[in-house]
Coordinates of C-alpha atoms in Angstrom, one line a residue:
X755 CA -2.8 7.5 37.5
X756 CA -0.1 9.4 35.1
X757 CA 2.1 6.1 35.4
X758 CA -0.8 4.2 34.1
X759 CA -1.8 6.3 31.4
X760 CA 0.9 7.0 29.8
X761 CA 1.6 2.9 29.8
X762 CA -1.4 2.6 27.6
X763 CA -0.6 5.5 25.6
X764 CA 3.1 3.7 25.1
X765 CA 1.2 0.2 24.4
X766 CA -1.2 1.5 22.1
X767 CA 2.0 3.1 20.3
X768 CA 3.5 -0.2 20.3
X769 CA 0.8 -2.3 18.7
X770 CA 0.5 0.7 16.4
X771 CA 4.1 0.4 15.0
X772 CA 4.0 -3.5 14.8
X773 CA 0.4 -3.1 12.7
X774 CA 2.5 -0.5 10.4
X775 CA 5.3 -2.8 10.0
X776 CA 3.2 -5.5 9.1
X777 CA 0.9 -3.8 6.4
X778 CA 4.3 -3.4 4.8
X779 CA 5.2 -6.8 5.5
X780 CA 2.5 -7.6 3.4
X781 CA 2.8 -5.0 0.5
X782 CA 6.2 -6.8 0.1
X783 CA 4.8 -9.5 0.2
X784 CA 1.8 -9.1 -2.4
X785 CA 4.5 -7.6 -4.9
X786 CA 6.1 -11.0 -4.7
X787 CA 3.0 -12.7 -5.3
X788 CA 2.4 -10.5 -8.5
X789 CA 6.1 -10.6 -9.7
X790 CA 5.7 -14.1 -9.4
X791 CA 2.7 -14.6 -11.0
X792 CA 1.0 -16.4 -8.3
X793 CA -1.9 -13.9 -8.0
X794 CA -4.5 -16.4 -8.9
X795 CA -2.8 -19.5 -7.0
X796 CA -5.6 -19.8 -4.8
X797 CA -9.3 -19.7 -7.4
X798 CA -11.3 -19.0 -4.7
X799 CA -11.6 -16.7 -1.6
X800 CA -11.6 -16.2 1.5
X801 CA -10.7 -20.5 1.3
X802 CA -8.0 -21.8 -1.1
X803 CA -9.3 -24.8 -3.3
X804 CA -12.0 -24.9 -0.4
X805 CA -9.4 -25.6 2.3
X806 CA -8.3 -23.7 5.1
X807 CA -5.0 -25.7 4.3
X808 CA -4.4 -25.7 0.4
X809 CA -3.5 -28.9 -1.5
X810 CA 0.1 -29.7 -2.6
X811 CA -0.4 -32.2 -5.4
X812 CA -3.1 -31.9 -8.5
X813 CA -4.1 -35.5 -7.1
X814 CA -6.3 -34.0 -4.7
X815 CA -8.4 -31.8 -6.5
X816 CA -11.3 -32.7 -8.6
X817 CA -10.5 -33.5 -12.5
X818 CA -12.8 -30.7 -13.2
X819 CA -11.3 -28.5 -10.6
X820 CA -10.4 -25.5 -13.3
X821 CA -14.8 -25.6 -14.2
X822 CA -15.8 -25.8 -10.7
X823 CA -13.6 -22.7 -9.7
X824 CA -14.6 -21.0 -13.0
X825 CA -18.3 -21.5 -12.4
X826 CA -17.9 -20.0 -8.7
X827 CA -16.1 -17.2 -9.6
X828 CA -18.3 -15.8 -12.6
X829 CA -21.4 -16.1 -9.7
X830 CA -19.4 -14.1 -7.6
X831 CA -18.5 -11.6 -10.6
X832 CA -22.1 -11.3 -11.3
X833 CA -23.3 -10.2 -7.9
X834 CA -20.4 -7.9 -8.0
X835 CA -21.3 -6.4 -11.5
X836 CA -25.0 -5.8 -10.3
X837 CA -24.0 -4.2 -7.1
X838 CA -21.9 -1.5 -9.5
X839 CA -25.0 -1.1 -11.7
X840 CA -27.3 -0.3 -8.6
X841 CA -24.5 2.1 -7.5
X842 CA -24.3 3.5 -10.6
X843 CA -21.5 2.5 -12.0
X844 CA -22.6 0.6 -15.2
X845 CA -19.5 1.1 -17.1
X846 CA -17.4 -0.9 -14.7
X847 CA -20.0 -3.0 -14.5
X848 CA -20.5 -3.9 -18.3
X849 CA -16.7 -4.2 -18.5
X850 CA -16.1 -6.6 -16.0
X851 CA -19.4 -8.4 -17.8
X852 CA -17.7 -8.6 -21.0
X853 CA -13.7 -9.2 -20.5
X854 CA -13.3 -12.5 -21.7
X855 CA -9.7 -12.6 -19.7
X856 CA -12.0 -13.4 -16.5
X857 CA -12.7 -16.7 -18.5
X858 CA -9.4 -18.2 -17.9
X859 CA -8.5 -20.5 -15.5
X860 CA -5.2 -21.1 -14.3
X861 CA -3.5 -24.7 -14.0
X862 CA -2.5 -25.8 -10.2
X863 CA 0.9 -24.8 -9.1
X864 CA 1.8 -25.6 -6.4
X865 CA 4.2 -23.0 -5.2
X866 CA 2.5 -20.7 -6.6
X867 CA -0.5 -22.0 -4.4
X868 CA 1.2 -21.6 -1.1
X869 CA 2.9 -18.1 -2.1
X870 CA -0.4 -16.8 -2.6
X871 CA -1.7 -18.7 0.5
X872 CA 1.2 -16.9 2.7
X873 CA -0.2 -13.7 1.5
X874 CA -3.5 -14.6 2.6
X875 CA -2.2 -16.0 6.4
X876 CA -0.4 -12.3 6.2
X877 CA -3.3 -10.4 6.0
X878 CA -5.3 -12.6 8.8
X879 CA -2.0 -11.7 10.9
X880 CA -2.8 -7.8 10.2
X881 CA -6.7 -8.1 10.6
X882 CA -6.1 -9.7 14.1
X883 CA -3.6 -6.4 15.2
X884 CA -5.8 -4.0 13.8
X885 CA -8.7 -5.4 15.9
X886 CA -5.3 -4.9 18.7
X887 CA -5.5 -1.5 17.8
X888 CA -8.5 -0.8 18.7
X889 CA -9.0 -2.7 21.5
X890 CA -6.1 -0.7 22.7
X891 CA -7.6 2.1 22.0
X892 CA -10.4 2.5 24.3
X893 CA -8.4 3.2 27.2
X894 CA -7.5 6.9 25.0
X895 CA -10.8 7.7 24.2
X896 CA -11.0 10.1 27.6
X897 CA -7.8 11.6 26.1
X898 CA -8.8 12.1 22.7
X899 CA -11.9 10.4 21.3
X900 CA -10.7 10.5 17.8
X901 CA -8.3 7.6 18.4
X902 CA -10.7 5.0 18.6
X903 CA -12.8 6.5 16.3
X904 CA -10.2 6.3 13.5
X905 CA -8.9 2.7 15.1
X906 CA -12.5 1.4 14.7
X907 CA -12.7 2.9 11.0
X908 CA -9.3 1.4 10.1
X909 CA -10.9 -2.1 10.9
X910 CA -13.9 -1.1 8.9
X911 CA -11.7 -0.4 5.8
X912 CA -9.6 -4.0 6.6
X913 CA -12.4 -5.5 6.4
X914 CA -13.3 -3.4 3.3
X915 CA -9.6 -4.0 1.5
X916 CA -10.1 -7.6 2.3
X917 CA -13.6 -8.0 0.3
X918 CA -11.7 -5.8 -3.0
X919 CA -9.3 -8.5 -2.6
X920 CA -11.7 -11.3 -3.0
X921 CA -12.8 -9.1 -6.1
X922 CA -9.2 -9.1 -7.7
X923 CA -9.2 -12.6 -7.6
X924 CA -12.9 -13.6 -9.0
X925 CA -12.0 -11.0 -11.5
X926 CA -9.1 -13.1 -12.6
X927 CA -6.7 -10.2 -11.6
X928 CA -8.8 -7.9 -13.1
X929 CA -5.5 -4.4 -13.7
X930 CA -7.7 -1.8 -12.6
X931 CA -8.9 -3.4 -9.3
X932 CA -5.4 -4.6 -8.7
X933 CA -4.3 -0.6 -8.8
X934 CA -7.7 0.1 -6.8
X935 CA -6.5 -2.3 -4.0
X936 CA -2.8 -0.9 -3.8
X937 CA -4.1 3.1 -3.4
X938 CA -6.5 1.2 -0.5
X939 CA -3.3 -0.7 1.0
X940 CA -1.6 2.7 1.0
X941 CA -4.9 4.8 2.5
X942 CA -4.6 2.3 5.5
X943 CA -0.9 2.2 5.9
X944 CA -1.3 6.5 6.1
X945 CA -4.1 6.7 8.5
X946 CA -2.4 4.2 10.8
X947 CA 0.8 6.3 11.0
X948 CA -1.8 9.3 11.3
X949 CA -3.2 7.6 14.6
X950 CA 0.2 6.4 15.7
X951 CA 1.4 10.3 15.6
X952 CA -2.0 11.6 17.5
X953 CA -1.4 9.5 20.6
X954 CA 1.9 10.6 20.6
X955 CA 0.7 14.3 21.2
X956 CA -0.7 12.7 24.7
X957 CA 2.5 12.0 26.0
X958 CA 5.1 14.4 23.5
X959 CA 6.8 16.9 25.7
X960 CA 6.4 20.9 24.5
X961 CA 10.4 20.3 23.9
X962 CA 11.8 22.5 21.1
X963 CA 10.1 23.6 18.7
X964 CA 11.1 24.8 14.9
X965 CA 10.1 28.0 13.2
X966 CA 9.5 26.0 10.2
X967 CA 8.5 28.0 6.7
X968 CA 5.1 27.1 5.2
X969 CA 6.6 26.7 2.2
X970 CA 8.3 23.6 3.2
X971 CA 5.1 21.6 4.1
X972 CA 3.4 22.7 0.5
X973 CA 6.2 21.4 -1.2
X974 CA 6.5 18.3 0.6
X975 CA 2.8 17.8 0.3
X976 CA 3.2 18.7 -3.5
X977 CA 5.8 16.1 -3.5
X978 CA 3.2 13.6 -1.9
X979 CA 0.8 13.6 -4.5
X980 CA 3.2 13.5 -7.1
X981 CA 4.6 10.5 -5.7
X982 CA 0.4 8.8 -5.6
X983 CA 0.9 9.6 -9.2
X984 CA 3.9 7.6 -9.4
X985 CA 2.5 4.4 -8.3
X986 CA -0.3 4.9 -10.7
X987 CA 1.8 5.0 -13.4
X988 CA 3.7 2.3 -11.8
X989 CA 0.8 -0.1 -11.9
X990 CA -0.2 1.0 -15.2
X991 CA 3.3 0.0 -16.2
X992 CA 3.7 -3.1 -14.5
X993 CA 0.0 -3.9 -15.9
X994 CA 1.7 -3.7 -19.7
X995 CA 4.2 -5.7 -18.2
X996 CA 1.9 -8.5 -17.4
X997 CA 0.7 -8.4 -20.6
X998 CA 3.7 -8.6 -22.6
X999 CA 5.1 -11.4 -20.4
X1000 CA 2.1 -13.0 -21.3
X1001 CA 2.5 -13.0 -24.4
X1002 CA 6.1 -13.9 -24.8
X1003 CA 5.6 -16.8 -22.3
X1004 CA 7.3 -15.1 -19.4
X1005 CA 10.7 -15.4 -21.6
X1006 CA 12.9 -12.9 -23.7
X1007 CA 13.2 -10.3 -20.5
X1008 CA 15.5 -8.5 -22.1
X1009 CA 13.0 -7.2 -24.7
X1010 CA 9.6 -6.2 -22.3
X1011 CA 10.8 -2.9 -21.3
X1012 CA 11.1 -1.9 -25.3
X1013 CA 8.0 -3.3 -26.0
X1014 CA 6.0 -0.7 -22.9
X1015 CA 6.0 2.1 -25.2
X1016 CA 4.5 5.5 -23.9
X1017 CA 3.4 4.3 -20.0
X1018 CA 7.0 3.1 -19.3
X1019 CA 8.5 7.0 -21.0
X1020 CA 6.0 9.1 -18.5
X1021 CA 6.9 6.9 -15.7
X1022 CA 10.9 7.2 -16.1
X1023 CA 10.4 10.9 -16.6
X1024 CA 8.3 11.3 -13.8
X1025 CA 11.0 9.9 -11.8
X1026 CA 13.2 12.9 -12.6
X1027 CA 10.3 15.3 -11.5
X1028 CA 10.1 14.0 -8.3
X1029 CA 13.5 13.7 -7.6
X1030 CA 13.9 17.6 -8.4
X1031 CA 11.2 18.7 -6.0
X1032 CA 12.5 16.1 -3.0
X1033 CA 15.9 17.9 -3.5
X1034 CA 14.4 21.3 -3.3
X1035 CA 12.1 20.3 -0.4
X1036 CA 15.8 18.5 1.7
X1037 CA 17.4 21.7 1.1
X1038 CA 15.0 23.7 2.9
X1039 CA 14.4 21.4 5.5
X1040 CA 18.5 21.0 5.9
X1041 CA 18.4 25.3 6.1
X1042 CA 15.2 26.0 8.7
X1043 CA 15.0 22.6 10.7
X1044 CA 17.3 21.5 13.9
X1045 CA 19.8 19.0 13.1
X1046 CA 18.6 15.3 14.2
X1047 CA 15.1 16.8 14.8
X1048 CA 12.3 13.9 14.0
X1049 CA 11.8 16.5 10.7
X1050 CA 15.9 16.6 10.0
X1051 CA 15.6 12.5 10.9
X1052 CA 12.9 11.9 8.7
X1053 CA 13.6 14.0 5.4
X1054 CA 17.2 11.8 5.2
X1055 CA 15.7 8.4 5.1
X1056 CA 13.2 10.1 2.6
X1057 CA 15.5 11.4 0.6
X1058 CA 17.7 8.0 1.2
X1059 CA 14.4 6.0 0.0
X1060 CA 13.5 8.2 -3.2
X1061 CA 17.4 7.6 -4.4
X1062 CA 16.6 3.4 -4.2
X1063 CA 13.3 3.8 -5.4
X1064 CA 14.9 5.7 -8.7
X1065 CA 17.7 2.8 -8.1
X1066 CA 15.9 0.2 -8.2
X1067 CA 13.5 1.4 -11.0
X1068 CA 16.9 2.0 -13.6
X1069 CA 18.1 -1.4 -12.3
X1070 CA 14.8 -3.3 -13.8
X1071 CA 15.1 -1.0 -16.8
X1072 CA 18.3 -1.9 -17.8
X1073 CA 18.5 -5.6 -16.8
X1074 CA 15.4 -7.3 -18.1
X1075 CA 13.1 -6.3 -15.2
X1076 CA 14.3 -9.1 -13.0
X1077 CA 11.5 -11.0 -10.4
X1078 CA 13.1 -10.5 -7.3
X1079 CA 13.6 -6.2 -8.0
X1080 CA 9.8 -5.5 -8.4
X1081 CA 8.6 -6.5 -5.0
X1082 CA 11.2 -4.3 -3.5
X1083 CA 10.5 -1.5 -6.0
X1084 CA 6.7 -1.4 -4.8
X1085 CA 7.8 -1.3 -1.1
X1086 CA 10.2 1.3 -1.5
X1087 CA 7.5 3.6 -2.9
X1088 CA 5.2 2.7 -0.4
X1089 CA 7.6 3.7 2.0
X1090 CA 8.2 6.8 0.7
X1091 CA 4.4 7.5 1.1
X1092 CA 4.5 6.7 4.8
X1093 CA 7.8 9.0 5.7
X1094 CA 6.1 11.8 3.6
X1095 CA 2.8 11.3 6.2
X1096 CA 5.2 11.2 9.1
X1097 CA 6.5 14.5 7.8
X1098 CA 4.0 16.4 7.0
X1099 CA 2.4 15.5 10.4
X1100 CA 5.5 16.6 12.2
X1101 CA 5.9 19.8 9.7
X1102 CA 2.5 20.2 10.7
X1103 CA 2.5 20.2 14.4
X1104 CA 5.3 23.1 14.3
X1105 CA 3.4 25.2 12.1
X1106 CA 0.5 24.9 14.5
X1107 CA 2.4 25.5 17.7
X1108 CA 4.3 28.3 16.3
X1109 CA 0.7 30.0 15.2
X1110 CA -0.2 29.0 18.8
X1111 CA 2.6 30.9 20.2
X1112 CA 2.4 34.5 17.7

């Protein structure tokens, strides 16, 4: 009976750390689309040009193709504006009535098309093992019901993050929803790591365990927020970004990160916050935790990913914000917000057992 158990303990864990790996997959992946600029390849969700396979030539789409998607789009922006209003949110809803960028349709491209097409075959891939998940799941819930509680919610909020992405595209891209869908991407990736960690309290030995400082987790959790700050002013910079490549017809890189102003000065200085308070928080964890603990483990690859993260970020200001750096930018901090979960669940869990045991 123990045999068995733990083997669906270990397969749950399993399909858990695949389902992580690929909702990072696919941040990567969505930072190429939007580096690229093939967030609006496909006019039309959950279908692309009304195929399950898209087209690879203009020649097989409509000549009106650019009013038919148009027209589709503004219906589906009008139900979404009147379910705001009923739920009370009528500024959002009057400003996605009235932003006249909604109006414009994009030419087919056809890379561009299948880039954003990939994206979408990505997230089918991570719909499929979340419903893993929690089909995995069930064999737990005598062990701890909250594990296929939170699997069944995580495929509620899929589901959820999927429908805000259909949104971001009838919206034409619309920045705001774009930075609403990211902190959702990033909610999902956290309580997956959160449900990973709680199964493995049904097979973790009591081991050793560290008389860790409270102190520690506050300023790692500190640090945590700080970082979701980050990101925010990350989008909000890479939304000025957008616009000034707009502008400037994608051309004269060397000149965008000039032209940011204020967003892009609070972003870089933020950087130097954070890095600060991750130093003070590695010190202390190098000075009360056990060498190559998961805590001692952990706290160098964060520390390793905040130094890239602040690499990659001088790299793009100082060399005309190239493509192929942004994508990797966004993953790193997204990274950095699952180690800081792992850690603070880890932190955590000797904090509790050393209460336990007093």
């Amino acid at each position: 009976m123990k045999q068995s158990t733990n083997k669906s303990i270990s397969s749950f864990r399993r399909v858990s750390v695949i389902t992580v790996i690929a909702v990072y997959a696919l941040i990567l992946i969505g930072g190429i689309v939007r580096s690229s600029g093939s967030g609006m390849g496909c006019p039309d969700w959950p279908k692309c040009f009304g195929s399950v396979i898209p087209p690879t030539s203009v020649d097989q789409l409509p000549a009106n193709y650019q009013e038919i998607y148009l027209n589709k789009r503004l219906a589906k922006n009008d139900r979404f504006v009147a379910t705001l209003e009923k739920l009370g949110f009528s500024e959002k809803a009057n400003e996605i009535a009235n932003d006249k960028s909604i109006l414009i349709e994009e030419e087919f491209n056809a890379v561009k098309t299948w880039i954003e097409y990939l994206n979408r075959l990505a997230g089918v891939v991570i719909g499929l093992l979340i419903i893993l998940t929690v089909w995995k799941s069930f064999s737990l819930r005598k062990m701890d019901k909250w594990i296929p509680i939170l699997s069944v919610f995580n495929l509620i909020l899929v589901l959820f993050i999927g429908w805000i992405g259909s949104i971001v595209v009838s919206t034409n891209l619309l920045h705001w929803m774009i930075t609403y869908h990211m902190m959702l991407a990033l909610l999902l990736v956290s309580l997956l790591i959160y449900v990973y960690h709680r199964s493995g309290r049904l097979i973790k030995s009591k081991g050793v365990k560290m008389d860790v400082p409270k102190r520690i987790e506050l300023i790692l959790l500190v640090g945590t927020i700080l970082m979701l700050v980050q990101i925010v002013l990350g989008t909000q910079v890479r939304e000025q970004i957008d616009i000034i490549s707009s502008s400037l017809g994608d051309m004269l890189r060397d000149e965008w990160v000039g032209r940011i102003g204020l967003e892009f000065l609070i972003h870089r200085s933020f950087s130097l916050v954070l890095l600060g308070i991750h130093v003070l928080y590695f010190f202390w964890a190098f000075k009360y935790t056990l060498r190559r603990s998961q805590v001692d483990l952990w706290s160098q690859v964060l520390m390793i990913l905040i130094i890239l993260e602040i690499a990659t970020g001088m790299a793009m200001a100082y060399f005309g914000i190239p493509a192929f750096l942004q994508p990797i930018h966004l993953l790193l901090g997204s990274l950095i917000i699952g180690v800081q979960v792992m850690l603070l669940l880890e932190i955590r869990e000797n904090i509790q057992f050393r209460l336990n045991t007093n």
